Coordinates of C-alpha atoms in Angstrom, one line a residue:
M24 CA 0.8 27.8 -7.0
Q25 CA -1.7 26.6 -9.5
Y26 CA -4.6 24.7 -7.9
K27 CA -7.3 22.4 -9.2
I28 CA -10.3 20.8 -7.4
E29 CA -11.2 17.2 -8.1
L30 CA -14.4 15.4 -7.2
A31 CA -13.4 12.5 -4.9
N32 CA -13.7 9.0 -6.4
D33 CA -14.3 10.6 -9.8
K34 CA -11.3 10.6 -12.2
G35 CA -13.1 12.6 -14.8
Q36 CA -14.4 15.7 -13.1
S37 CA -12.0 18.5 -12.0
W38 CA -11.9 22.3 -12.1
S39 CA -9.0 24.8 -12.4
L40 CA -9.4 27.7 -10.0
Q41 CA -9.9 31.4 -10.8
K42 CA -9.2 34.3 -8.6
L43 CA -12.8 34.0 -7.3
T44 CA -14.4 30.5 -7.6
Y45 CA -17.9 29.9 -6.4
I46 CA -19.2 26.4 -5.4
G47 CA -22.8 25.5 -5.4
Q48 CA -25.9 24.3 -7.2
D49 CA -26.4 27.6 -9.0
P50 CA -25.5 27.0 -12.7
N51 CA -23.5 30.3 -12.6
C52 CA -21.1 28.8 -10.0
Q53 CA -17.7 28.0 -11.5
I54 CA -17.9 24.7 -9.7
H55 CA -21.4 23.6 -10.3
L56 CA -22.4 20.7 -8.0
Q57 CA -25.6 18.7 -7.9
G58 CA -25.9 16.8 -4.6
E59 CA -27.8 16.5 -1.4
G60 CA -27.1 19.3 1.1
V61 CA -25.4 21.6 -1.5
S62 CA -26.7 25.2 -1.3
E63 CA -27.2 27.4 -4.3
R64 CA -24.1 29.4 -3.4
H65 CA -22.5 27.2 -0.9
A66 CA -18.8 28.4 -0.6
R67 CA -16.2 30.5 -2.3
L68 CA -12.5 29.9 -3.0
E69 CA -10.4 33.1 -3.2
L70 CA -6.8 33.4 -4.4
Q71 CA -4.9 35.9 -2.2
D72 CA -1.3 36.3 -3.2
T73 CA 0.2 32.8 -2.3
Q74 CA -2.8 31.6 -0.3
L75 CA -6.1 30.0 -1.2
I76 CA -8.9 31.0 1.2
L77 CA -12.1 29.0 1.6
K78 CA -15.2 30.9 2.8
D79 CA -18.6 29.4 3.7
L80 CA -21.4 31.5 2.2
R81 CA -24.0 30.8 5.0
S82 CA -24.7 27.4 3.6
T83 CA -27.5 25.3 5.2
T84 CA -25.4 22.2 5.9
G85 CA -22.0 23.8 6.4
T86 CA -18.6 23.6 4.8
F87 CA -16.0 21.1 6.1
V88 CA -12.2 20.8 5.7
N89 CA -10.7 17.5 6.6
G90 CA -13.8 16.7 8.6
V91 CA -13.9 20.0 10.6
R92 CA -16.6 22.6 10.0
V93 CA -15.2 26.0 9.0
L94 CA -16.5 29.4 8.2
E95 CA -13.2 30.4 6.7
A96 CA -9.9 28.5 6.3
V97 CA -6.6 28.7 4.5
L98 CA -6.2 25.6 2.3
K99 CA -3.2 23.6 1.2
I100 CA -2.6 20.9 -1.3
G101 CA -4.1 17.6 -0.3
D102 CA -7.0 19.1 1.8
C103 CA -10.3 17.3 1.6
L104 CA -13.5 19.5 1.4
R105 CA -17.0 18.3 2.1
I106 CA -19.8 20.3 0.5
G107 CA -23.1 18.7 1.3
S108 CA -22.9 15.0 0.5
L109 CA -19.9 15.5 -1.9
E110 CA -16.2 15.4 -1.2
L111 CA -13.6 17.5 -3.1
C112 CA -9.8 17.2 -3.1
L113 CA -7.4 20.1 -3.6
K114 CA -4.6 19.2 -6.1
D115 CA -1.6 21.0 -7.6
N116 CA -2.5 21.7 -11.2
R117 CA 1.1 21.9 -12.2
A118 CA 1.9 18.3 -11.2
I119 CA 3.7 16.6 -14.1
Q120 CA 1.8 13.5 -15.2
S121 CA 4.4 10.8 -15.9
K122 CA 3.8 7.7 -18.0
F123 CA 4.8 5.8 -14.9
S124 CA 1.7 5.4 -12.7
L125 CA 3.4 6.3 -9.3
S126 CA 4.7 9.6 -8.1
S127 CA 5.8 11.3 -4.8
R128 CA 6.0 14.7 -3.3
S129 CA 9.4 13.8 -2.0
H130 CA 11.8 15.2 -4.6
S131 CA 14.5 12.5 -4.3
W132 CA 12.0 9.6 -4.2
N133 CA 10.0 11.0 -7.1
E134 CA 13.2 11.2 -9.2
Q135 CA 13.7 7.5 -8.7
L136 CA 10.1 6.7 -9.6
Q137 CA 10.3 8.7 -12.8
C138 CA 13.4 6.8 -13.8
L139 CA 11.3 3.6 -13.5
S140 CA 9.2 4.8 -16.5
S141 CA 12.0 3.8 -18.9
V142 CA 12.9 0.8 -16.8
S143 CA 9.4 -0.6 -17.1
N144 CA 9.9 -0.9 -20.9
T145 CA 12.8 -3.3 -20.5
S146 CA 13.0 -6.9 -19.5
F147 CA 16.0 -6.4 -17.1
P148 CA 15.6 -7.8 -13.6
V149 CA 14.8 -5.3 -10.9
L150 CA 15.8 -5.6 -7.3
L151 CA 13.7 -3.7 -4.8
L152 CA 15.4 -3.0 -1.4
G153 CA 13.9 -1.4 1.6
P154 CA 12.1 -1.9 5.0
S155 CA 8.9 -4.0 5.2
G156 CA 5.7 -2.3 4.6
T157 CA 7.0 0.4 2.2
G158 CA 5.0 -0.8 -0.8
K159 CA 7.6 -2.8 -2.8
D160 CA 4.8 -5.0 -4.1
I161 CA 2.9 -1.9 -5.4
I162 CA 6.1 -0.8 -7.3
A163 CA 6.5 -4.3 -8.8
Q164 CA 2.9 -4.2 -10.0
A165 CA 3.4 -0.7 -11.5
L166 CA 6.5 -1.9 -13.3
H167 CA 4.4 -4.7 -14.8
H168 CA 1.4 -2.6 -15.7
N169 CA 3.5 0.0 -17.4
S170 CA 5.5 -2.6 -19.4
P171 CA 5.0 -4.3 -22.8
R172 CA 4.1 -7.4 -20.7
A173 CA 1.1 -5.8 -19.1
N174 CA -1.4 -8.0 -21.0
A175 CA 0.2 -11.2 -19.5
S176 CA 0.1 -12.4 -15.9
F177 CA 1.7 -10.8 -12.9
V178 CA 2.5 -13.7 -10.5
S179 CA 3.8 -13.1 -6.9
V180 CA 5.6 -15.7 -4.8
N181 CA 6.5 -14.9 -1.1
C182 CA 9.8 -16.9 -0.6
S183 CA 9.5 -16.6 3.2
A184 CA 6.0 -18.1 3.5
L185 CA 6.7 -21.7 2.3
S186 CA 8.9 -24.6 3.2
E187 CA 11.9 -25.4 0.9
T188 CA 10.0 -28.3 -0.8
L189 CA 6.9 -26.1 -1.4
V190 CA 9.0 -23.2 -2.6
E191 CA 10.6 -25.3 -5.3
S192 CA 7.2 -26.6 -6.4
E193 CA 5.7 -23.1 -6.3
L194 CA 8.5 -21.8 -8.5
F195 CA 9.1 -24.6 -10.9
G196 CA 6.0 -26.8 -10.7
H197 CA 5.8 -30.5 -10.1
I198 CA 4.5 -33.7 -11.7
K199 CA 2.0 -36.1 -10.3
G200 CA 3.5 -38.4 -7.6
S201 CA 6.8 -36.4 -7.3
F202 CA 6.2 -36.1 -3.5
T203 CA 3.5 -36.8 -0.9
G204 CA 0.5 -34.7 -1.7
A205 CA 1.4 -34.2 -5.4
I206 CA -1.9 -35.7 -6.7
A207 CA -1.7 -34.0 -10.1
D208 CA 0.7 -32.2 -12.3
R209 CA 1.0 -28.5 -11.4
K210 CA 2.4 -25.5 -13.2
G211 CA 4.8 -23.4 -11.2
A212 CA 5.1 -19.6 -11.0
F213 CA 7.6 -19.4 -13.9
E214 CA 5.0 -21.1 -16.2
S215 CA 2.0 -19.3 -14.8
A216 CA 3.8 -16.0 -15.5
R217 CA 4.9 -16.9 -19.0
G218 CA 5.1 -13.7 -21.1
G219 CA 4.5 -11.6 -18.0
T220 CA 6.2 -10.7 -14.7
L221 CA 7.3 -12.9 -11.8
F222 CA 7.6 -11.1 -8.5
L223 CA 9.8 -12.9 -6.0
D224 CA 9.0 -11.2 -2.7
E225 CA 11.4 -11.7 0.3
I226 CA 14.1 -13.2 -2.0
G227 CA 16.5 -12.8 1.0
D228 CA 14.6 -15.7 2.7
L229 CA 14.9 -18.1 -0.2
P230 CA 16.5 -21.3 1.1
Y231 CA 20.2 -21.6 0.2
G232 CA 19.8 -24.9 -1.6
L233 CA 17.2 -23.4 -4.0
Q234 CA 19.3 -20.3 -4.9
A235 CA 21.5 -22.3 -7.3
K236 CA 18.4 -23.7 -9.0
L237 CA 16.9 -20.2 -9.3
L238 CA 20.2 -18.9 -10.7
R239 CA 20.3 -21.7 -13.4
A240 CA 16.7 -20.9 -14.3
L241 CA 17.6 -17.2 -14.8
E242 CA 20.9 -17.9 -16.6
N243 CA 19.5 -20.5 -19.0
S244 CA 15.9 -19.3 -19.2
E245 CA 14.7 -22.8 -18.5
I246 CA 13.3 -24.7 -15.5
R247 CA 12.8 -28.4 -14.5
P248 CA 9.6 -29.2 -12.6
V249 CA 10.0 -31.3 -9.4
G250 CA 10.1 -35.0 -10.3
S251 CA 10.5 -34.3 -14.0
D252 CA 13.3 -35.3 -16.3
R253 CA 12.6 -32.6 -18.9
T254 CA 13.3 -28.9 -19.0
I255 CA 10.9 -26.2 -20.0
K256 CA 11.9 -22.9 -21.6
T257 CA 10.8 -19.8 -19.8
N258 CA 9.8 -16.3 -20.7
V259 CA 9.4 -14.0 -17.7
R260 CA 10.6 -10.7 -16.4
I261 CA 12.0 -11.1 -12.8
I262 CA 11.3 -8.5 -10.1
A263 CA 12.7 -9.4 -6.7
A264 CA 12.3 -7.7 -3.3
T265 CA 13.6 -8.0 0.2
H266 CA 13.9 -6.1 3.5
Q267 CA 17.1 -8.0 4.2
H268 CA 20.7 -6.6 3.9
L269 CA 21.9 -8.9 1.1
Y270 CA 25.5 -7.8 1.3
Q271 CA 25.5 -8.9 5.0
K272 CA 23.9 -12.2 4.1
I273 CA 26.5 -12.8 1.4
Q274 CA 29.3 -12.3 3.9
E275 CA 27.5 -14.6 6.3
G276 CA 27.3 -17.3 3.6
S277 CA 23.5 -17.5 3.5
F278 CA 23.0 -15.8 0.1
R279 CA 24.8 -16.5 -3.1
S280 CA 26.8 -13.6 -4.5
D281 CA 26.3 -14.9 -8.1
L282 CA 22.5 -14.8 -7.7
F283 CA 22.7 -11.4 -6.1
Y284 CA 24.7 -10.0 -9.1
R285 CA 22.3 -11.7 -11.5
L286 CA 19.3 -10.0 -9.9
N287 CA 21.1 -6.7 -9.2
V288 CA 20.9 -5.3 -12.7
I289 CA 18.6 -2.4 -11.7
T290 CA 18.3 -1.6 -8.0
V291 CA 15.6 0.6 -6.4
E292 CA 16.0 1.5 -2.7
V293 CA 12.5 2.2 -1.4
P294 CA 12.5 4.8 1.4
A295 CA 10.8 4.3 4.8
L296 CA 7.7 6.4 5.4
K297 CA 9.5 8.6 7.9
D298 CA 11.9 9.6 5.1
R299 CA 9.1 10.7 2.7
K300 CA 6.7 12.5 5.1
E301 CA 5.8 14.8 2.2
D302 CA 3.5 12.0 1.1
F303 CA 1.8 11.4 4.5
E304 CA -1.3 13.4 3.9
D305 CA -1.9 12.0 0.5
L306 CA -1.6 8.4 1.8
I307 CA -3.8 8.9 4.8
Y308 CA -6.5 10.6 2.7
Q309 CA -6.3 7.8 0.1
F310 CA -6.8 5.1 2.7
A311 CA -9.5 7.1 4.5
R312 CA -11.5 7.5 1.3
Q313 CA -11.2 3.8 0.5
M314 CA -12.4 2.8 4.0
R315 CA -14.9 5.7 4.4
V316 CA -13.5 7.2 7.6
R317 CA -12.6 10.8 8.4
F318 CA -9.7 12.3 10.4
S319 CA -9.6 15.8 11.9
H320 CA -6.7 18.0 10.8
N321 CA -5.1 18.1 14.2
T322 CA -5.3 14.3 14.4
I323 CA -3.5 14.0 11.1
Q324 CA -0.8 16.3 12.2
L325 CA -0.2 14.3 15.4
L326 CA -0.1 11.1 13.4
K327 CA 2.4 12.6 11.1
K328 CA 4.9 13.2 14.0
Y329 CA 5.2 9.4 14.6
E330 CA 8.0 7.6 12.8
W331 CA 5.9 4.7 11.6
P332 CA 8.3 1.7 11.8
G333 CA 5.8 -0.4 10.1
N334 CA 5.7 2.1 7.3
I335 CA 2.7 2.4 4.8
R336 CA 1.4 -1.0 5.9
E337 CA 1.2 0.2 9.5
L338 CA -0.5 3.4 8.5
K339 CA -3.1 1.5 6.5
N340 CA -3.7 -0.8 9.4
V341 CA -4.4 2.2 11.7
V342 CA -6.9 3.6 9.2
S343 CA -8.6 0.2 8.9
R344 CA -8.8 0.0 12.6
A345 CA -10.4 3.4 12.7
S346 CA -13.0 2.4 10.1
A347 CA -13.8 -0.8 12.0
L348 CA -14.0 0.7 15.5
F349 CA -15.4 4.1 14.8
P350 CA -17.6 4.0 11.7
Q351 CA -19.2 7.3 10.6
T352 CA -17.2 9.1 13.3
L353 CA -14.8 12.0 12.8
I354 CA -11.5 10.6 14.2
E355 CA -10.1 13.0 16.8
E356 CA -7.2 13.1 19.2
R357 CA -9.3 11.3 21.9
H358 CA -9.5 8.2 19.6
L359 CA -5.8 7.8 19.3
S360 CA -5.5 5.9 22.7
V361 CA -7.5 3.0 21.1
L362 CA -6.1 3.2 17.5
L363 CA -2.4 3.3 18.4
S364 CA -0.2 0.7 20.1
R365 CA 1.5 1.4 23.4
K366 CA 4.8 2.3 21.6
E367 CA 3.0 4.6 19.2
Q368 CA 1.0 6.3 21.9
S369 CA 4.2 7.1 23.9
I370 CA 4.9 10.0 21.6
Y371 CA 2.1 11.9 23.3
G372 CA 3.2 11.0 26.8
S373 CA -0.2 10.1 28.1
T374 CA -0.2 7.4 30.9
E375 CA -4.0 7.1 30.8
A376 CA -3.9 6.6 27.1
Q377 CA -1.2 3.9 27.4
L378 CA -3.3 2.0 30.0
A379 CA -6.3 2.2 27.6
V380 CA -4.2 0.9 24.8
T381 CA -2.9 -2.0 26.9
N382 CA -6.5 -3.0 27.7
T383 CA -7.8 -2.5 24.2
L384 CA -5.1 -4.2 22.1
P385 CA -5.7 -7.7 23.6
V386 CA -9.3 -7.4 22.6
I387 CA -8.5 -6.3 19.1
K388 CA -5.9 -9.1 18.7
E389 CA -8.5 -11.7 20.0
I390 CA -11.1 -10.4 17.4
E391 CA -8.5 -10.6 14.7
K392 CA -7.5 -14.2 15.7
Q393 CA -11.1 -15.3 15.7
M394 CA -11.7 -13.8 12.3
I395 CA -8.6 -15.6 10.9
M396 CA -9.6 -18.9 12.4
K397 CA -13.2 -18.6 11.0
R398 CA -12.0 -18.0 7.5
L399 CA -9.3 -20.7 7.7
M400 CA -12.0 -23.1 8.8
A401 CA -14.3 -22.1 5.9
N402 CA -11.4 -22.4 3.4
H403 CA -10.1 -25.7 4.8
G404 CA -6.7 -24.1 5.7
N405 CA -6.2 -22.5 2.2
Q406 CA -4.1 -19.4 3.1
K407 CA -4.5 -17.7 -0.3
R408 CA -8.3 -17.7 -0.2
T409 CA -8.3 -16.7 3.4
A410 CA -6.0 -13.8 2.8
H411 CA -8.2 -12.7 0.0
D412 CA -11.3 -12.9 2.2
L413 CA -9.7 -10.9 4.9
G414 CA -8.3 -8.3 2.5
M415 CA -4.7 -8.7 3.6
P416 CA -1.5 -9.8 1.8
K417 CA -0.7 -13.5 2.1
S418 CA 2.6 -12.7 3.8
T419 CA 0.8 -10.7 6.5
L420 CA -1.6 -13.6 7.1
H421 CA 1.4 -16.0 7.3
D422 CA 2.9 -13.7 10.0
R423 CA -0.4 -13.6 11.9
I424 CA -0.8 -17.4 11.8
K425 CA 2.7 -17.8 13.3
S426 CA 2.1 -15.1 16.0
Y427 CA -1.2 -16.7 17.1
N428 CA 0.4 -20.2 17.1
L429 CA -2.3 -21.5 14.8
D430 CA -1.9 -25.1 13.5
L431 CA -3.0 -25.2 9.8
K432 CA -3.5 -29.0 10.1
E433 CA -6.5 -28.3 12.3
F434 CA -8.3 -26.4 9.5
K435 CA -7.6 -28.8 6.6
T436 CA -10.3 -31.3 7.6

């Protein structure tokens, strides 16, 4: 194994490791760090056969691995070290840097991702299939940003979040007076994404009546705004995504087979998190750094055992919850009773923890409901601005509004 150390949140500073690598403020240290709490010779990294050993050199502030203070520890790829006020990440120096901006430690999934490097250079439609919360939107954005269309717009439309009338207007635009509330001409997503990429999320929920119109738009590269008698030529690359089983929907008669085959030029099946557990540590460290929260090594290993039916979105929510409820605290096993739902907590078999979760979750849900209501009121019911303020996808906000039985009309005054 060939290792390297990267300074967290710093894309430019990294060091390859020697057989003996010293860390500290002393200029003679191979990893020379300037920071509060860093001793002259703070710690040493030592390569022994196939292992990398970290040793604290009687530093004044201690050496930490994944939030736990150590005198000596065997390190592995993905470990997070804290030296004084600085955080360092252990990486594999042999990792192949692809032109495509996404990669995985799962061999099978990484092979699919690397194939997308060449796919991104085409204008063929891409269909992303897989469970909710697996990051299909992130893949769509990566395809766009690695494509010749990167300098144009990336426009996302959630086909499940709007009524049939609004979806048609959202996609194709409308002219003033075409329906109640159409007080001005409006460009649709096809026009807004001209020269760029149009991401149709949850395409499986697109109303059947609109599927024929979307097919014509794709076949003829032209659209007709709602209420207009003229057509407009389009120039977009289509990426569609769904968690639905489209073959089954075709058999049921709720999804058009001709639209499916028009979209199904390149198909990517995005795996559930439980099928790519090799990436678990990287993902939780990434979210933890973003939200400034730390998890102990044992806690991470316990979390890794869970199957995560909500996938990456659920993992991110747990880290967000940890950051909100326990700021500046090392997250340990005792915190899991609050952070995890009753179903999640059952993997540990703790009746007391389940009771704690039952009591705590209603409080958390009520706090979330009040936050959503407050932002909806401030934004006069505008879901897009509210989702942005709350830092959540619009589709998630839509689901929360439904689950809390909130009437948007009450906020549009």
